[in-house]
């Protein structure tokens, strides 16, 4: 039975009404800071270039430090006329809350806010400090958001012990999957040079498409590793090939190839770069390559945080959660290298980034209870 009056649902709706498309926070963070100030949370608004970030902390230098991390920004709506409602005017239909950000991830932000309020009402002096790390740059370039906040914290030796990222990690029902790590993401733009010419005189030209094709076939067929207990094998995927003038009778002078690795802890970014460049050289290509490392893989093995999360989900939802490192990257990649234990716990992700994004009201209620129980497990 849905509970549309639940404080998590009310707060989620308040957040959805703020059209915070990356990097515009639309004052979501300020609203949350004002709401939590009476509970003793000190707000530090950290703006880097056009990105708003919020470090909201209670408990001073007490340890351990438990952090809820998330993003107030959302992806663009896409064609507004394709939505069945105004994407920034939330509606509940048949137990589902509709609106941009409902699942990714304003619902999670509301859930951990309410969970903290309830936990502190029962335990006003917890065994440690609690903080929120919020950014408006997760859905965008991710260069002036969480990474910069973490650099600020590291510079003053402020260490996070446990971090829960509210990304929509679940598959069918809230809590059925949590992420205890993520694969690394390494992208590349490869430009192969040839010689433009007339298709009738191929001997006077060099077709870069023909030249690079055998190398791409070899890369696509390569077995990079076997993965490990937590990670699937490293994958290589070509995402785009651009070349030519648009005319059928012109051999192009250049070919541009975009590809990406999603890699496990069995690999390093530098190792993958070296393997690719060695193979391209072996094929005698005249090439230039630009690499973009979006994030290294990270893993939180079984320990205090993972065990507490498993117990909390079992107690609230009655299920044994699955540990997974699948999916894309998250801001957890910036927090884990500091030594923090990091997991992602959130609602189902079936409609994220889609037209008519929505999430079950019951899912957000359960998520709130899971977050509160997790705090009980670790800080009560």
Short mmCIF file of C-alpha atoms in Angstrom, two decimals:
data_model
loop_
_atom_site.label_atom_id
_atom_site.label_comp_id
_atom_site.label_asym_id
_atom_site.label_seq_id
_atom_site.Cartn_x
_atom_site.Cartn_y
_atom_site.Cartn_z
CA UNK A 1 0.00 0.00 0.00
CA UNK A 2 1.54 3.30 -1.04
CA UNK A 3 2.15 6.16 1.37
CA UNK A 4 2.09 9.40 -0.62
CA UNK A 5 2.20 11.45 2.60
CA UNK A 6 5.46 9.87 3.77
CA UNK A 7 8.09 12.58 4.45
CA UNK A 8 10.46 10.99 1.95
CA UNK A 9 7.87 11.29 -0.81
CA UNK A 10 7.08 14.90 0.13
CA UNK A 11 10.76 15.85 0.08
CA UNK A 12 11.36 14.01 -3.20
CA UNK A 13 8.56 16.00 -4.80
CA UNK A 14 10.01 19.25 -3.45
CA UNK A 15 13.36 18.38 -5.02
CA UNK A 16 11.86 17.33 -8.37
CA UNK A 17 10.08 20.68 -8.66
CA UNK A 18 13.51 22.32 -8.84
CA UNK A 19 14.70 21.90 -12.48
CA UNK A 20 18.33 21.18 -11.57
CA UNK A 21 19.72 20.12 -14.94
CA UNK A 22 23.52 19.81 -14.79
CA UNK A 23 25.23 21.94 -13.51
CA UNK A 24 22.35 24.02 -12.14
CA UNK A 25 21.53 23.00 -8.57
CA UNK A 26 18.39 25.19 -8.48
CA UNK A 27 18.98 25.71 -4.74
CA UNK A 28 18.33 22.07 -3.85
CA UNK A 29 21.45 21.99 -1.69
CA UNK A 30 20.58 25.19 0.11
CA UNK A 31 17.12 23.83 0.93
CA UNK A 32 18.65 20.66 2.39
CA UNK A 33 21.22 22.61 4.38
CA UNK A 34 18.51 24.78 5.90
CA UNK A 35 16.39 21.75 6.72
CA UNK A 36 19.21 19.96 8.55
CA UNK A 37 20.72 22.98 10.30
CA UNK A 38 18.48 22.60 13.40
CA UNK A 39 19.95 19.10 13.88
CA UNK A 40 23.46 20.52 14.18
CA UNK A 41 24.67 20.07 10.62
CA UNK A 42 27.21 22.72 9.60
CA UNK A 43 27.00 23.63 5.92
CA UNK A 44 30.03 24.29 3.76
CA UNK A 45 29.03 25.44 0.28
CA UNK A 46 31.88 24.70 -2.12
CA UNK A 47 31.48 26.21 -5.57
CA UNK A 48 34.03 25.33 -8.22
CA UNK A 49 33.54 27.23 -11.48
CA UNK A 50 29.84 26.73 -12.35
CA UNK A 51 29.25 23.77 -10.03
CA UNK A 52 27.63 23.92 -6.59
CA UNK A 53 28.72 21.38 -4.00
CA UNK A 54 27.69 20.91 -0.39
CA UNK A 55 29.59 19.37 2.53
CA UNK A 56 27.11 19.09 5.37
CA UNK A 57 28.53 17.65 8.59
CA UNK A 58 27.50 16.94 12.17
CA UNK A 59 29.83 15.66 14.85
CA UNK A 60 32.98 17.66 14.28
CA UNK A 61 36.11 15.50 14.15
CA UNK A 62 34.49 12.45 15.71
CA UNK A 63 35.24 9.10 14.12
CA UNK A 64 34.09 7.05 12.41
CA UNK A 65 32.76 9.43 9.77
CA UNK A 66 29.70 8.10 7.92
CA UNK A 67 28.84 9.93 4.69
CA UNK A 68 25.82 9.86 2.41
CA UNK A 69 26.90 10.98 -1.07
CA UNK A 70 24.77 11.96 -4.02
CA UNK A 71 23.97 14.46 -6.75
CA UNK A 72 21.24 17.04 -6.98
CA UNK A 73 21.65 17.47 -10.74
CA UNK A 74 19.59 15.58 -13.30
CA UNK A 75 19.97 14.83 -16.98
CA UNK A 76 18.03 16.89 -19.55
CA UNK A 77 14.42 15.88 -20.05
CA UNK A 78 14.64 15.20 -23.75
CA UNK A 79 11.60 16.17 -25.88
CA UNK A 80 9.11 17.61 -23.41
CA UNK A 81 6.19 16.71 -25.68
CA UNK A 82 7.09 13.03 -25.30
CA UNK A 83 6.45 13.14 -21.55
CA UNK A 84 2.97 12.37 -20.28
CA UNK A 85 3.40 15.14 -17.68
CA UNK A 86 5.58 18.12 -16.91
CA UNK A 87 8.87 16.42 -15.89
CA UNK A 88 9.36 18.99 -13.11
CA UNK A 89 5.81 18.75 -11.76
CA UNK A 90 5.83 15.42 -9.89
CA UNK A 91 2.77 13.20 -9.93
CA UNK A 92 1.87 9.92 -8.27
CA UNK A 93 0.03 7.44 -10.46
CA UNK A 94 -0.79 3.89 -9.45
CA UNK A 95 1.81 3.94 -6.71
CA UNK A 96 4.55 5.34 -8.96
CA UNK A 97 6.13 8.77 -8.47
CA UNK A 98 6.83 10.43 -11.84
CA UNK A 99 9.31 13.21 -12.54
CA UNK A 100 12.85 13.84 -13.70
CA UNK A 101 15.18 12.71 -10.94
CA UNK A 102 12.62 10.57 -9.13
CA UNK A 103 14.88 7.52 -9.41
CA UNK A 104 18.20 9.20 -10.25
CA UNK A 105 18.62 10.35 -7.59
CA UNK A 106 16.42 12.84 -5.77
CA UNK A 107 14.45 10.00 -4.23
CA UNK A 108 17.62 8.66 -2.62
CA UNK A 109 18.61 12.11 -1.34
CA UNK A 110 15.21 12.49 0.27
CA UNK A 111 15.42 8.99 1.73
CA UNK A 112 18.78 9.49 3.40
CA UNK A 113 17.75 12.94 4.67
CA UNK A 114 14.66 11.53 6.36
CA UNK A 115 16.59 8.49 7.59
CA UNK A 116 19.15 10.73 9.30
CA UNK A 117 16.39 12.84 10.87
CA UNK A 118 14.74 9.75 12.30
CA UNK A 119 18.00 8.19 13.45
CA UNK A 120 19.11 11.33 15.30
CA UNK A 121 15.70 11.65 16.96
CA UNK A 122 16.39 8.25 18.55
CA UNK A 123 20.17 8.63 18.95
CA UNK A 124 21.07 12.31 19.43
CA UNK A 125 24.64 11.36 20.34
CA UNK A 126 25.70 8.73 17.80
CA UNK A 127 29.03 6.89 17.93
CA UNK A 128 30.66 9.03 15.26
CA UNK A 129 30.03 11.85 12.80
CA UNK A 130 27.53 12.01 9.94
CA UNK A 131 27.95 14.04 6.75
CA UNK A 132 26.37 14.62 3.35
CA UNK A 133 28.44 15.16 0.21
CA UNK A 134 26.26 16.57 -2.57
CA UNK A 135 27.23 17.81 -6.01
CA UNK A 136 25.49 19.25 -9.07
CA UNK A 137 28.10 17.85 -11.49
CA UNK A 138 27.61 14.06 -11.46
CA UNK A 139 25.58 13.84 -14.68
CA UNK A 140 27.97 16.18 -16.51
CA UNK A 141 31.75 16.34 -16.89
CA UNK A 142 32.31 15.40 -13.23
CA UNK A 143 35.39 17.60 -12.98
CA UNK A 144 34.21 20.30 -10.54
CA UNK A 145 32.03 18.20 -8.28
CA UNK A 146 32.76 15.33 -5.93
CA UNK A 147 36.36 15.02 -7.06
CA UNK A 148 37.07 18.61 -5.99
CA UNK A 149 35.27 18.19 -2.67
CA UNK A 150 37.30 15.06 -1.94
CA UNK A 151 40.50 16.95 -2.80
CA UNK A 152 39.45 19.65 -0.32
CA UNK A 153 38.80 17.09 2.41
CA UNK A 154 42.06 15.29 1.74
CA UNK A 155 44.03 18.54 1.87
CA UNK A 156 42.84 19.11 5.44
CA UNK A 157 43.12 15.42 6.38
CA UNK A 158 39.39 14.95 6.86
CA UNK A 159 38.90 11.23 6.29
CA UNK A 160 35.71 9.41 5.35
CA UNK A 161 35.39 5.95 6.89
CA UNK A 162 32.10 4.72 5.43
CA UNK A 163 30.26 6.14 2.44
CA UNK A 164 26.88 5.21 0.98
CA UNK A 165 26.21 6.58 -2.49
CA UNK A 166 22.51 6.81 -3.31
CA UNK A 167 22.78 5.78 -6.95
CA UNK A 168 19.89 3.60 -8.19
CA UNK A 169 21.65 0.26 -7.73
CA UNK A 170 18.69 -2.11 -7.51
CA UNK A 171 17.22 -4.16 -10.34
CA UNK A 172 13.71 -5.36 -9.50
CA UNK A 173 13.09 -4.26 -5.93
CA UNK A 174 14.90 -1.92 -3.57
CA UNK A 175 17.84 -3.66 -1.96
CA UNK A 176 18.11 -6.64 -4.27
CA UNK A 177 21.47 -5.38 -5.59
CA UNK A 178 24.08 -3.10 -4.08
CA UNK A 179 27.26 -1.97 -5.77
CA UNK A 180 30.41 -2.62 -3.78
CA UNK A 181 32.63 -1.38 -6.59
CA UNK A 182 32.68 -0.24 -10.17
CA UNK A 183 34.74 -0.99 -13.22
CA UNK A 184 37.15 1.58 -14.56
CA UNK A 185 36.31 3.48 -17.73
CA UNK A 186 39.01 4.35 -20.26
CA UNK A 187 37.96 6.03 -23.50
CA UNK A 188 39.98 6.88 -26.58
CA UNK A 189 39.76 8.90 -29.78
CA UNK A 190 41.97 7.28 -32.39
CA UNK A 191 42.80 9.16 -35.59
CA UNK A 192 44.39 7.15 -38.38
CA UNK A 193 45.93 9.08 -41.24
CA UNK A 194 45.83 8.01 -44.88
CA UNK A 195 46.00 9.76 -48.22
CA UNK A 196 42.83 11.09 -49.86
CA UNK A 197 42.24 10.22 -53.48
CA UNK A 198 39.88 9.01 -56.18
CA UNK A 199 38.37 5.58 -55.72
CA UNK A 200 39.25 4.75 -59.32
CA UNK A 201 42.96 5.22 -58.55
CA UNK A 202 43.50 3.48 -55.20
CA UNK A 203 47.18 3.05 -55.96
CA UNK A 204 47.55 6.83 -55.58
CA UNK A 205 45.84 6.95 -52.18
CA UNK A 206 45.88 5.22 -48.80
CA UNK A 207 42.50 4.29 -47.38
CA UNK A 208 42.68 4.73 -43.57
CA UNK A 209 39.52 2.67 -43.10
CA UNK A 210 41.13 -0.31 -44.81
CA UNK A 211 44.36 0.27 -42.89
CA UNK A 212 42.78 0.38 -39.43
CA UNK A 213 40.20 -2.39 -39.94
CA UNK A 214 42.56 -5.34 -39.22
CA UNK A 215 43.81 -3.65 -36.05
CA UNK A 216 40.25 -3.01 -34.85
CA UNK A 217 39.31 -6.61 -35.57
CA UNK A 218 42.26 -7.79 -33.51
CA UNK A 219 41.39 -5.46 -30.63
CA UNK A 220 37.75 -6.60 -30.69
CA UNK A 221 38.82 -10.25 -30.57
CA UNK A 222 41.38 -9.87 -27.78
CA UNK A 223 40.85 -11.56 -24.42
CA UNK A 224 42.04 -9.01 -21.89
CA UNK A 225 41.58 -10.92 -18.63
CA UNK A 226 39.28 -13.31 -16.80
CA UNK A 227 37.99 -10.80 -14.26
CA UNK A 228 37.88 -11.98 -10.65
CA UNK A 229 35.50 -12.75 -7.81
CA UNK A 230 33.93 -9.30 -7.97
CA UNK A 231 34.51 -8.12 -11.54
CA UNK A 232 33.58 -9.48 -14.97
CA UNK A 233 36.33 -9.64 -17.61
CA UNK A 234 37.54 -6.37 -19.07
CA UNK A 235 35.58 -5.39 -22.18
CA UNK A 236 36.51 -3.37 -25.29
CA UNK A 237 33.81 -1.71 -27.38
CA UNK A 238 33.99 0.52 -30.47
CA UNK A 239 31.35 3.23 -30.14
CA UNK A 240 31.82 5.26 -33.34
CA UNK A 241 33.74 5.34 -36.62
CA UNK A 242 33.81 8.53 -38.67
CA UNK A 243 35.45 9.02 -42.03
CA UNK A 244 34.91 10.22 -45.57
CA UNK A 245 33.53 13.26 -47.34
CA UNK A 246 30.07 11.87 -47.96
CA UNK A 247 30.90 11.19 -51.61
CA UNK A 248 31.07 7.63 -52.89
CA UNK A 249 34.00 8.31 -55.21
CA UNK A 250 36.47 9.77 -52.69
CA UNK A 251 38.90 7.73 -50.59
CA UNK A 252 39.08 9.51 -47.21
CA UNK A 253 42.27 10.97 -45.83
CA UNK A 254 41.53 10.23 -42.18
CA UNK A 255 39.49 7.85 -40.08
CA UNK A 256 38.45 8.60 -36.51
CA UNK A 257 37.54 5.74 -34.16
CA UNK A 258 36.02 6.13 -30.70
CA UNK A 259 36.31 3.20 -28.31
CA UNK A 260 36.05 2.42 -24.62
CA UNK A 261 37.36 -0.06 -22.08
CA UNK A 262 35.41 -1.04 -19.00
CA UNK A 263 38.14 -2.66 -16.98
CA UNK A 264 38.51 -4.64 -13.80
CA UNK A 265 41.10 -4.50 -11.06
CA UNK A 266 43.05 -7.04 -13.12
CA UNK A 267 44.10 -4.17 -15.40
CA UNK A 268 45.52 -0.67 -15.14
CA UNK A 269 44.80 2.24 -17.45
CA UNK A 270 48.49 2.56 -18.34
CA UNK A 271 48.71 -1.13 -19.12
CA UNK A 272 45.74 -0.99 -21.49
CA UNK A 273 47.13 2.09 -23.22
CA UNK A 274 50.44 0.35 -23.79
CA UNK A 275 48.82 -2.79 -25.19
CA UNK A 276 46.70 -0.80 -27.65
CA UNK A 277 49.49 1.45 -28.85
CA UNK A 278 51.84 -1.52 -29.31
CA UNK A 279 49.22 -3.27 -31.44
CA UNK A 280 48.61 -0.17 -33.58
CA UNK A 281 52.33 0.20 -34.15
CA UNK A 282 52.55 -3.47 -35.11
CA UNK A 283 50.03 -2.78 -37.88
CA UNK A 284 52.21 0.06 -39.20
CA UNK A 285 49.56 2.74 -38.75
CA UNK A 286 50.16 6.48 -38.87
CA UNK A 287 48.00 7.40 -35.90
CA UNK A 288 47.33 9.81 -33.08
CA UNK A 289 45.41 8.75 -29.98
CA UNK A 290 43.87 10.79 -27.17
CA UNK A 291 42.97 8.95 -23.99
CA UNK A 292 40.31 9.90 -21.42
CA UNK A 293 40.31 8.14 -18.07
CA UNK A 294 36.87 8.65 -16.52
CA UNK A 295 37.74 6.60 -13.46
CA UNK A 296 39.79 3.70 -12.18
CA UNK A 297 38.07 0.59 -10.85
CA UNK A 298 37.35 0.48 -7.15
CA UNK A 299 36.24 -2.27 -4.81
CA UNK A 300 35.00 -2.41 -1.25
CA UNK A 301 35.53 -6.01 -0.26
CA UNK A 302 33.54 -7.69 2.45
CA UNK A 303 33.95 -5.72 5.67
CA UNK A 304 32.11 -3.56 8.18
CA UNK A 305 30.09 -1.51 5.68
CA UNK A 306 29.17 -4.33 3.31
CA UNK A 307 28.17 -6.59 6.20
CA UNK A 308 26.07 -3.85 7.83
CA UNK A 309 24.35 -3.12 4.51
CA UNK A 310 23.54 -6.79 4.01
CA UNK A 311 22.08 -7.03 7.53
CA UNK A 312 20.06 -3.84 7.11
CA UNK A 313 18.54 -4.97 3.82
CA UNK A 314 17.74 -8.40 5.20
CA UNK A 315 16.06 -6.88 8.27
CA UNK A 316 13.99 -4.31 6.35
CA UNK A 317 13.28 -5.95 2.99
CA UNK A 318 13.63 -9.61 3.94
CA UNK A 319 16.01 -10.38 1.07
CA UNK A 320 19.65 -11.36 0.68
CA UNK A 321 21.20 -8.67 -1.44
CA UNK A 322 23.49 -9.36 -4.37
CA UNK A 323 26.90 -7.67 -4.50
CA UNK A 324 27.69 -6.30 -7.95
CA UNK A 325 30.25 -4.13 -9.74
CA UNK A 326 28.31 -3.91 -13.01
CA UNK A 327 27.01 -0.78 -14.71
CA UNK A 328 28.63 2.56 -15.43
CA UNK A 329 30.78 4.78 -13.28
CA UNK A 330 29.69 6.72 -10.22
CA UNK A 331 31.18 9.34 -7.95
CA UNK A 332 32.22 6.52 -5.67
CA UNK A 333 35.33 6.33 -7.87
CA UNK A 334 36.53 9.62 -6.36
CA UNK A 335 35.85 8.64 -2.74
CA UNK A 336 37.17 5.06 -2.62
CA UNK A 337 40.83 5.94 -3.36
CA UNK A 338 40.98 7.87 -0.07
CA UNK A 339 40.66 4.57 1.80
CA UNK A 340 36.96 4.88 2.51
CA UNK A 341 34.67 1.87 2.33
CA UNK A 342 32.08 2.72 -0.35
CA UNK A 343 28.85 1.03 -1.41
CA UNK A 344 25.97 2.17 -3.58
CA UNK A 345 22.46 1.49 -2.30
CA UNK A 346 19.48 2.91 -4.10
CA UNK A 347 16.13 2.16 -5.75
CA UNK A 348 15.55 0.22 -9.00
CA UNK A 349 17.13 1.77 -12.08
CA UNK A 350 14.70 0.65 -14.81
CA UNK A 351 13.55 4.17 -15.81
CA UNK A 352 16.60 6.34 -15.10
CA UNK A 353 17.36 8.94 -17.81
CA UNK A 354 14.19 7.90 -19.67
CA UNK A 355 11.08 9.78 -20.74
CA UNK A 356 8.51 9.54 -17.91
CA UNK A 357 11.13 8.56 -15.32
CA UNK A 358 9.40 7.13 -12.26
CA UNK A 359 9.95 5.11 -9.11
CA UNK A 360 7.66 3.21 -6.79
CA UNK A 361 6.53 5.13 -3.73
CA UNK A 362 6.98 1.94 -1.71
CA UNK A 363 10.54 1.62 -2.98
CA UNK A 364 11.47 4.99 -1.53
CA UNK A 365 9.77 4.18 1.78
CA UNK A 366 11.72 0.92 2.02
CA UNK A 367 14.93 2.70 1.03
CA UNK A 368 14.46 5.17 3.88
CA UNK A 369 14.06 2.30 6.33
CA UNK A 370 17.19 0.59 4.97
CA UNK A 371 19.26 3.74 5.38
CA UNK A 372 17.99 4.25 8.92
CA UNK A 373 18.71 0.62 9.84
CA UNK A 374 22.21 0.94 8.35
CA UNK A 375 22.89 3.91 10.62
CA UNK A 376 21.61 1.86 13.54
CA UNK A 377 23.99 -0.97 12.64
CA UNK A 378 27.07 1.27 12.49
CA UNK A 379 26.55 4.28 14.76
CA UNK A 380 23.99 3.42 17.43
#
